[in-house]
């Protein structure tokens, strides 16, 4: 025993040393996904921070004269690589979403004439925006820099959890000036800003806020900004002044009046000359109050100077990334660590340093015993992001779950988050997948209040006015005449219901288990056994006519057609295989999915995936596909999973600006990659099983939060040797198709013997969850 | 000594008994001032409560297509007696202001068809409003009732400090329904409501809020409403839906959807039938949060039922009014107690039961050791309302002062309130008269932080960008080319500066005293000794040409012409008399003011006073006149003060609906009346002196907060015997023109010997403050 202990300690020491020495951040390339559909941002943030300080390269209004502007979709993260102008640097950005919002509190440095409009891409000189060249950009975890050509200003950005930190180096003999934009926003429209306020507290400090009515229906962004130089003059313009100004009109508010308010406010500041060309700006955010923002500023960004904060951000990232120590080619490691980086942005901390946060009821709450998070893109992230956190960062996962439970407790609907951010539910996408997130946590013994979680799961699945739950409960499916996504919804409800069933079993609630077992089988109600596809059905039981298995939106499906969704029964793959006609038929269907020919025109109107992200009719860029390649594991030809997964990883995740084949979706695309690189995937979150694909890299160490570690070895793995011959955990052969959570968390060595020949490994395929 | 003690105790007993037995509320007629220019409201409130629940009889927009609607002015209190329809009952109302705002959270009961617009005066049936007849109205302190004819509903209203309580009796067999209006407001305009929210928490409780951009630039009104019947159905319409609805559109939000949000929201609720025709509704307000509103609801209005709350409101008022026990005719007592009532509405409590309140910086603060108040119409109330509170309610005065100091500490301008309400400065009117309020409190030993108060006074008087303080400091006057109210401002600054001077003396700050002594004499810079009037001057020292001593607005004056303002040197009446040419000349000027003939047309465009409120060129309805009749006390003919004051009280304060000759101005008009009835008036707040007029009633007991009492006797007083022959305080003759604060607070008997002959009493007239 003694000897063993010593060995472990020695191991710890090794890890610590190697972690301390190794710079994992160098592999991270935040530019991946900034071109095309990745919707990632290149700017600075720290892991799971409230602030993402990043350049916005254009500002497309959501609509003009009521007409939706399709281009707005390209700017979900504010930045598009193809642009060559920067409007400024704003403080909040989603990572890789397919819908957008935020872009709060934009700052732009400039010299010379003050212009209060941004100008246009084509004529940047009309406004304050600047041209830039990608050659001058540096983007790394916690740091971004660019030269603003129009003004010859070097812009450097870093961040703390709650503050963005700017450093602008102005040309010698040029007065330092900045624009502070409070009408700019991502997914903007006239009227989005309900009110904005700025107080010039003293000559180096301003506070303020804005309340927006955007995707987050009522989003409160408070700020406190400190400057390294003294303000000499300032002013503003309200581009949509209130009809009624009252007696404020007795002031000349345009210049040097310290209390600014309005709906379309753009401010300018000129700073005193001093002995430096650098202007440092610290912008702390809060959703609570300017007092909260000030506290955050003081706690996190004072008295640090830019370089110290930058170094701290770097170290924080390096520590976070060191959870995985992997070997591979530079490109492979870039993809791996960039993926890991992208899983560490959303959800984001949404709480002041004193524990106060704005709840979904818009009241200010004190987080007792947890850190509050926001940005829950649950339809995406229930699949792999939350399961990943349940392995690599259980404390954070617990906080996130508690944040979801706080949301539930404060929700007037008594429902868990669907897609919520910044203290508001936005109801995007379908399902009640937070029940899956809860179930997964309970299955994996994350220490939350199981009773509250279970109550929240039950209530969320019975919110009758939400997406035809009433119909679903009555008919066993959502009828097509009532909802254009009826089949997708039915399938996802059935899966979610299974997670409730499984949790009820675990918690000993047999009555509830029985009820939800039935609901979990509802998927069968929409399987048309004649055509062997899931198919929309009317309330009266008739199948929808004019049904095309390739059509998506409005035809019963969303973000996937019947081909894709016909594989969405993650909780009863055996049942699905049976419906489909057994092993061979199922394999044929999977094969067809990956190999069928669809012309380019077929994907022309697909908004959120690139052509590169499509393999036959398989669409990695949309989440309903993510578990599909792993379904081969249930068949007699599991090596086809091993083949396909490596294909997907090779072809659809590339270390280049347009290296993501679809929206990163708050880290779900990236979490898929991490799991797939490890060689297993949570096909059915809510169970404790991870289904084997094949490892991607010869060596990965996972430093588990319980201080154990899991080493994943696949010495001979290569594009050729992509097939598994055998799997051993701590020397013992695993002949199942999955590894359990307990096995992972217990650590040790998971050794894959790889081969270039298919079908060497047989596995038992009969276990049910 | 022993005997004396016994007497005093016996006296206390008597007071207590008589207070307990006597119903002072019966004298109060809240209808006084509800017609014409009084701008009082007839609804229910408790003393200084946050809530004033009162009927609004129309809703005139501030502007239509950018054109100011003059009629809006008539609805400062929401109610005009001449109307015969009621839109509904809203929860916040100013008392007697000359500008307006509020009218938050309107509720209207109805039966039958649901209409979501109010309809018009002419065609009430187009909307939810109802006709009514004044015969069915009852209005008394803390209670209001009216029959809503259109629906045959009896409406009864009462209030707690933070909640309005409604009781609606519906016709038998009619389902109870109400409108909840969140776009209604006083001084309304399209866009005033920035956002409104409603949550249906359960079948008897809703919460919500609205944020308005009105006279209060950013006013947060949160509410919690509980119903005695269960909600059966509900819904809403947003009359100006956001261009972008996001995924909320997946719901049918129009009916029975519990989370309503929008800018122009009108809700309806239908209640379940039960065994009663009464619907009771309790509406608690908060400026902090819906959580705060809920706490307020629970603390103040639960588990009470309507009749209990009504009785409590009655008792609270009776106790408050018992501070004065007076004898007189019924009309005299009605006017006296209604005036007292009107001095007890604003300022109003602005703090939740837990001490949280929204500061002027829009942060949430905890009031430590004080109760926070809002609604500071300081240009009006520095004159007599605050001095009155410094006599009759010193604890409340201390709280009000601390609230003003909190405002100062939170103000980015580091300035005391000018005219502030609901956590916002609205900058209405002129001067920095909060310094007078502070000075008066310090002079009268109200226990506040004198150092903080003094700092606030200094800073408020040096806010260079406020109303030409920079010019005033540089030139010694405000130049007319820069400010249309230049003379009024200069005179008021000079007075305010005197209060700082006097405070500096008291606090031993001799340097500051010296500086402000000079500033206090600045009034002389605008006295044109040729014409013996104050006159506008340009920066270069030239007098304004084309100057008319009768003109007001924009011609150097505001709410008074040069005739009126030429008497505004309350701090140096001797100096003014000297400028005017001595005693006789000054008397002549005063006589002329009161007796000069001005044709009716002259006052045609005067918005805020009635013809009855004018005596010659003296205008009681506007505050700059209030001290003027008392100036006779400085002359050789003090009886003329005694004559005029009784004339004013007889002619301009009448126990009838249009009995106020001008806006009550948050109690200033009424406080003038109380003081004048007592026989003295604070001509120069900030000094500790009250200048004698003449008592109005034969007997008044003032129950001082230090448990002493002052009895004011004037046995023989009458319209004929209106002149003072002698004044004795506790048996000692007073031959000065004033009584001191210490003398008043020491209590005892102030005995006026009255006579019908002028000039019997001589007084020394040489004391300076």
Short mmCIF file of N, CA, C and O in Angstrom, two decimals, chain A residues 252-326:
data_model
loop_
_atom_site.label_atom_id
_atom_site.label_comp_id
_atom_site.label_asym_id
_atom_site.label_seq_id
_atom_site.Cartn_x
_atom_site.Cartn_y
_atom_site.Cartn_z
N UNK A 252 -26.77 72.44 -21.15
CA UNK A 252 -26.13 72.01 -22.38
C UNK A 252 -25.57 70.63 -22.10
O UNK A 252 -24.47 70.48 -21.58
N UNK A 253 -26.37 69.63 -22.43
CA UNK A 253 -25.96 68.27 -22.09
C UNK A 253 -24.99 67.68 -23.10
O UNK A 253 -24.39 66.65 -22.84
N UNK A 254 -24.84 68.34 -24.24
CA UNK A 254 -24.00 67.77 -25.29
C UNK A 254 -22.54 67.63 -24.88
O UNK A 254 -21.86 66.74 -25.34
N UNK A 255 -22.09 68.55 -24.05
CA UNK A 255 -20.66 68.52 -23.69
C UNK A 255 -20.46 68.64 -22.19
O UNK A 255 -21.02 69.53 -21.53
N UNK A 256 -19.63 67.72 -21.67
CA UNK A 256 -19.16 67.80 -20.29
C UNK A 256 -20.29 67.85 -19.27
O UNK A 256 -20.15 68.51 -18.23
N UNK A 257 -21.38 67.24 -19.59
CA UNK A 257 -22.47 67.11 -18.62
C UNK A 257 -22.50 65.66 -18.14
O UNK A 257 -22.64 64.73 -18.94
N UNK A 258 -22.33 65.45 -16.83
CA UNK A 258 -21.95 64.11 -16.37
C UNK A 258 -23.08 63.10 -16.22
O UNK A 258 -22.83 61.99 -15.76
N UNK A 259 -24.29 63.46 -16.59
CA UNK A 259 -25.38 62.49 -16.43
C UNK A 259 -26.14 62.39 -17.76
O UNK A 259 -27.00 63.21 -18.06
N UNK A 260 -25.76 61.37 -18.51
CA UNK A 260 -26.28 61.20 -19.87
C UNK A 260 -27.33 60.11 -19.86
O UNK A 260 -27.15 59.08 -19.22
N UNK A 261 -28.43 60.33 -20.55
CA UNK A 261 -29.45 59.29 -20.65
C UNK A 261 -30.16 59.36 -21.99
O UNK A 261 -30.30 60.44 -22.56
N UNK A 262 -30.57 58.22 -22.50
CA UNK A 262 -31.31 58.22 -23.77
C UNK A 262 -31.40 56.82 -24.34
O UNK A 262 -30.94 55.85 -23.74
N UNK A 263 -32.03 56.75 -25.50
CA UNK A 263 -32.25 55.44 -26.10
C UNK A 263 -31.22 55.07 -27.16
O UNK A 263 -31.03 53.90 -27.46
N UNK A 264 -30.60 56.07 -27.74
CA UNK A 264 -29.67 55.80 -28.85
C UNK A 264 -28.41 56.63 -28.61
O UNK A 264 -28.09 57.54 -29.38
N UNK A 265 -27.73 56.31 -27.54
CA UNK A 265 -26.66 57.16 -27.05
C UNK A 265 -25.29 56.73 -27.59
O UNK A 265 -24.91 55.57 -27.51
N UNK A 266 -24.58 57.70 -28.15
CA UNK A 266 -23.18 57.50 -28.55
C UNK A 266 -22.36 58.61 -27.89
O UNK A 266 -22.65 59.79 -28.09
N UNK A 267 -21.36 58.20 -27.11
CA UNK A 267 -20.54 59.17 -26.39
C UNK A 267 -19.14 59.25 -26.98
O UNK A 267 -18.67 58.30 -27.58
N UNK A 268 -18.50 60.36 -26.76
CA UNK A 268 -17.08 60.49 -27.11
C UNK A 268 -16.33 61.06 -25.91
O UNK A 268 -16.89 61.79 -25.11
N UNK A 269 -15.07 60.64 -25.81
CA UNK A 269 -14.22 61.12 -24.72
C UNK A 269 -12.86 61.51 -25.30
O UNK A 269 -12.29 60.77 -26.10
N UNK A 270 -12.37 62.65 -24.90
CA UNK A 270 -11.00 63.08 -25.23
C UNK A 270 -10.21 63.10 -23.94
O UNK A 270 -10.70 63.59 -22.91
N UNK A 271 -8.97 62.61 -24.01
CA UNK A 271 -8.20 62.47 -22.78
C UNK A 271 -7.05 63.50 -22.74
O UNK A 271 -6.56 63.95 -23.79
N UNK A 272 -6.65 63.82 -21.54
CA UNK A 272 -5.54 64.76 -21.35
C UNK A 272 -4.25 64.12 -21.86
O UNK A 272 -4.04 62.91 -21.71
N UNK A 273 -3.42 64.95 -22.39
CA UNK A 273 -2.08 64.48 -22.74
C UNK A 273 -1.30 64.21 -21.46
O UNK A 273 -1.42 64.94 -20.48
N UNK A 274 -0.54 63.14 -21.48
CA UNK A 274 0.40 62.92 -20.37
C UNK A 274 1.65 62.31 -20.95
O UNK A 274 1.88 62.40 -22.17
N UNK A 275 2.45 61.68 -20.13
CA UNK A 275 3.76 61.25 -20.62
C UNK A 275 3.74 59.89 -21.30
O UNK A 275 4.77 59.28 -21.51
N UNK A 276 2.56 59.38 -21.61
CA UNK A 276 2.52 58.09 -22.28
C UNK A 276 1.55 58.12 -23.46
O UNK A 276 0.59 58.89 -23.46
N UNK A 277 1.85 57.27 -24.44
CA UNK A 277 0.96 57.17 -25.60
C UNK A 277 -0.13 56.11 -25.38
O UNK A 277 -0.99 55.91 -26.23
N UNK A 278 -0.04 55.42 -24.24
CA UNK A 278 -0.98 54.33 -23.99
C UNK A 278 -2.19 54.80 -23.20
O UNK A 278 -2.06 55.49 -22.20
N UNK A 279 -3.33 54.37 -23.65
CA UNK A 279 -4.55 54.55 -22.86
C UNK A 279 -5.04 53.17 -22.46
O UNK A 279 -5.31 52.33 -23.32
N UNK A 280 -5.09 52.91 -21.17
CA UNK A 280 -5.65 51.64 -20.70
C UNK A 280 -7.06 51.87 -20.19
O UNK A 280 -7.34 52.86 -19.51
N UNK A 281 -7.93 50.95 -20.52
CA UNK A 281 -9.34 51.08 -20.15
C UNK A 281 -9.80 49.76 -19.55
O UNK A 281 -9.58 48.70 -20.14
N UNK A 282 -10.40 49.84 -18.39
CA UNK A 282 -10.95 48.64 -17.76
C UNK A 282 -12.46 48.78 -17.69
O UNK A 282 -12.97 49.75 -17.14
N UNK A 283 -13.15 47.81 -18.24
CA UNK A 283 -14.61 47.86 -18.32
C UNK A 283 -15.18 46.66 -17.57
O UNK A 283 -15.13 45.54 -18.07
N UNK A 284 -15.70 46.90 -16.39
CA UNK A 284 -16.31 45.81 -15.64
C UNK A 284 -17.81 45.81 -15.88
O UNK A 284 -18.43 46.86 -15.95
N UNK A 285 -18.37 44.62 -16.04
CA UNK A 285 -19.80 44.49 -16.25
C UNK A 285 -20.49 43.93 -15.00
O UNK A 285 -19.86 43.28 -14.17
N UNK A 286 -21.77 44.17 -14.95
CA UNK A 286 -22.63 43.58 -13.92
C UNK A 286 -24.04 43.54 -14.49
O UNK A 286 -24.42 44.40 -15.28
N UNK A 287 -24.80 42.57 -14.08
CA UNK A 287 -26.22 42.56 -14.46
C UNK A 287 -27.08 43.09 -13.33
O UNK A 287 -28.30 43.10 -13.43
N UNK A 288 -26.42 43.53 -12.28
CA UNK A 288 -27.15 43.92 -11.07
C UNK A 288 -27.29 45.43 -10.97
O UNK A 288 -28.38 45.97 -10.82
N UNK A 289 -26.17 46.13 -11.06
CA UNK A 289 -26.18 47.57 -10.82
C UNK A 289 -24.81 48.15 -11.15
O UNK A 289 -23.83 47.41 -11.30
N UNK A 290 -24.73 49.46 -11.22
CA UNK A 290 -23.42 50.08 -11.41
C UNK A 290 -22.57 49.87 -10.15
O UNK A 290 -21.35 49.75 -10.24
N UNK A 291 -23.22 49.83 -8.99
CA UNK A 291 -22.48 49.49 -7.76
C UNK A 291 -21.82 48.13 -7.91
O UNK A 291 -20.66 47.96 -7.53
N UNK A 292 -22.57 47.19 -8.45
CA UNK A 292 -22.03 45.85 -8.67
C UNK A 292 -20.87 45.87 -9.63
O UNK A 292 -19.83 45.23 -9.42
N UNK A 293 -21.01 46.65 -10.70
CA UNK A 293 -19.94 46.75 -11.70
C UNK A 293 -18.69 47.35 -11.06
O UNK A 293 -17.56 46.91 -11.32
N UNK A 294 -18.89 48.34 -10.21
CA UNK A 294 -17.75 48.97 -9.53
C UNK A 294 -17.04 47.97 -8.62
O UNK A 294 -15.81 47.92 -8.60
N UNK A 295 -17.84 47.20 -7.91
CA UNK A 295 -17.24 46.17 -7.05
C UNK A 295 -16.43 45.18 -7.89
O UNK A 295 -15.34 44.77 -7.51
N UNK A 296 -17.00 44.78 -9.01
CA UNK A 296 -16.30 43.84 -9.89
C UNK A 296 -15.01 44.46 -10.41
O UNK A 296 -13.97 43.79 -10.46
N UNK A 297 -15.08 45.73 -10.77
CA UNK A 297 -13.90 46.44 -11.26
C UNK A 297 -12.81 46.43 -10.20
O UNK A 297 -11.64 46.11 -10.47
N UNK A 298 -13.21 46.80 -9.00
CA UNK A 298 -12.23 46.90 -7.92
C UNK A 298 -11.64 45.53 -7.57
O UNK A 298 -10.45 45.41 -7.34
N UNK A 299 -12.50 44.51 -7.58
CA UNK A 299 -12.03 43.19 -7.16
C UNK A 299 -11.12 42.55 -8.19
O UNK A 299 -10.18 41.84 -7.85
N UNK A 300 -11.41 42.80 -9.47
CA UNK A 300 -10.72 42.01 -10.50
C UNK A 300 -9.69 42.79 -11.31
O UNK A 300 -8.78 42.20 -11.87
N UNK A 301 -9.88 44.09 -11.45
CA UNK A 301 -9.04 44.80 -12.42
C UNK A 301 -8.33 45.98 -11.80
O UNK A 301 -7.83 46.86 -12.48
N UNK A 302 -8.26 45.99 -10.50
CA UNK A 302 -7.57 47.07 -9.84
C UNK A 302 -6.78 46.44 -8.71
O UNK A 302 -7.33 45.64 -7.97
N UNK A 303 -5.52 46.73 -8.51
CA UNK A 303 -4.69 47.71 -9.18
C UNK A 303 -3.89 47.15 -10.35
O UNK A 303 -2.87 47.74 -10.73
N UNK A 304 -4.31 46.05 -10.92
CA UNK A 304 -3.53 45.44 -12.00
C UNK A 304 -3.38 46.38 -13.20
O UNK A 304 -4.25 47.19 -13.47
N UNK A 305 -2.31 46.22 -13.91
CA UNK A 305 -2.16 46.93 -15.17
C UNK A 305 -2.30 45.90 -16.29
O UNK A 305 -2.33 44.70 -16.04
N UNK A 306 -2.39 46.40 -17.50
CA UNK A 306 -2.73 45.55 -18.63
C UNK A 306 -1.90 44.27 -18.71
O UNK A 306 -2.42 43.16 -18.80
N UNK A 307 -0.59 44.43 -18.65
CA UNK A 307 0.27 43.27 -18.87
C UNK A 307 0.09 42.21 -17.79
O UNK A 307 0.16 41.01 -18.05
N UNK A 308 -0.16 42.67 -16.58
CA UNK A 308 -0.38 41.71 -15.49
C UNK A 308 -1.70 40.96 -15.69
O UNK A 308 -1.78 39.76 -15.46
N UNK A 309 -2.72 41.71 -16.11
CA UNK A 309 -4.02 41.06 -16.33
C UNK A 309 -3.93 40.08 -17.48
O UNK A 309 -4.46 38.96 -17.43
N UNK A 310 -3.19 40.48 -18.51
CA UNK A 310 -2.99 39.60 -19.65
C UNK A 310 -2.29 38.32 -19.22
O UNK A 310 -2.70 37.20 -19.59
N UNK A 311 -1.27 38.45 -18.40
CA UNK A 311 -0.53 37.28 -17.95
C UNK A 311 -1.42 36.37 -17.09
O UNK A 311 -1.38 35.15 -17.20
N UNK A 312 -2.22 37.02 -16.25
CA UNK A 312 -3.12 36.25 -15.40
C UNK A 312 -4.13 35.48 -16.26
O UNK A 312 -4.45 34.32 -15.99
N UNK A 313 -4.65 36.16 -17.28
CA UNK A 313 -5.61 35.50 -18.18
C UNK A 313 -4.94 34.30 -18.86
O UNK A 313 -5.51 33.21 -18.96
N UNK A 314 -3.72 34.52 -19.32
CA UNK A 314 -2.96 33.45 -19.96
C UNK A 314 -2.81 32.26 -19.01
O UNK A 314 -3.07 31.10 -19.37
N UNK A 315 -2.42 32.55 -17.78
CA UNK A 315 -2.18 31.47 -16.81
C UNK A 315 -3.48 30.74 -16.46
O UNK A 315 -3.48 29.53 -16.28
N UNK A 316 -4.55 31.51 -16.37
CA UNK A 316 -5.84 30.90 -16.06
C UNK A 316 -6.24 29.93 -17.17
O UNK A 316 -6.70 28.81 -16.91
N UNK A 317 -6.04 30.38 -18.41
CA UNK A 317 -6.36 29.51 -19.53
C UNK A 317 -5.47 28.26 -19.54
O UNK A 317 -5.94 27.14 -19.75
N UNK A 318 -4.20 28.50 -19.29
CA UNK A 318 -3.28 27.37 -19.35
C UNK A 318 -3.64 26.33 -18.30
O UNK A 318 -3.64 25.13 -18.57
N UNK A 319 -4.01 26.81 -17.14
CA UNK A 319 -4.41 25.89 -16.08
C UNK A 319 -5.68 25.14 -16.49
O UNK A 319 -5.78 23.91 -16.32
N UNK A 320 -6.63 25.87 -17.04
CA UNK A 320 -7.89 25.23 -17.45
C UNK A 320 -7.65 24.20 -18.54
O UNK A 320 -8.20 23.09 -18.52
N UNK A 321 -6.80 24.54 -19.49
CA UNK A 321 -6.54 23.64 -20.62
C UNK A 321 -5.73 22.43 -20.21
O UNK A 321 -5.75 21.39 -20.88
N UNK A 322 -4.99 22.57 -19.11
CA UNK A 322 -4.11 21.47 -18.69
C UNK A 322 -4.92 20.29 -18.18
O UNK A 322 -4.35 19.26 -17.82
N UNK A 323 -6.22 20.41 -18.16
CA UNK A 323 -7.05 19.27 -17.77
C UNK A 323 -6.83 18.11 -18.74
O UNK A 323 -7.00 16.94 -18.38
N UNK A 324 -6.41 18.43 -19.93
CA UNK A 324 -6.06 17.39 -20.88
C UNK A 324 -4.62 17.60 -21.33
O UNK A 324 -4.24 18.71 -21.72
N UNK A 325 -3.86 16.54 -21.26
CA UNK A 325 -2.49 16.59 -21.79
C UNK A 325 -2.42 15.55 -22.89
O UNK A 325 -2.58 14.35 -22.63
N UNK A 326 -2.23 16.02 -24.12
CA UNK A 326 -2.35 15.09 -25.25
C UNK A 326 -1.13 15.14 -26.15
O UNK A 326 -0.37 16.10 -26.14
#
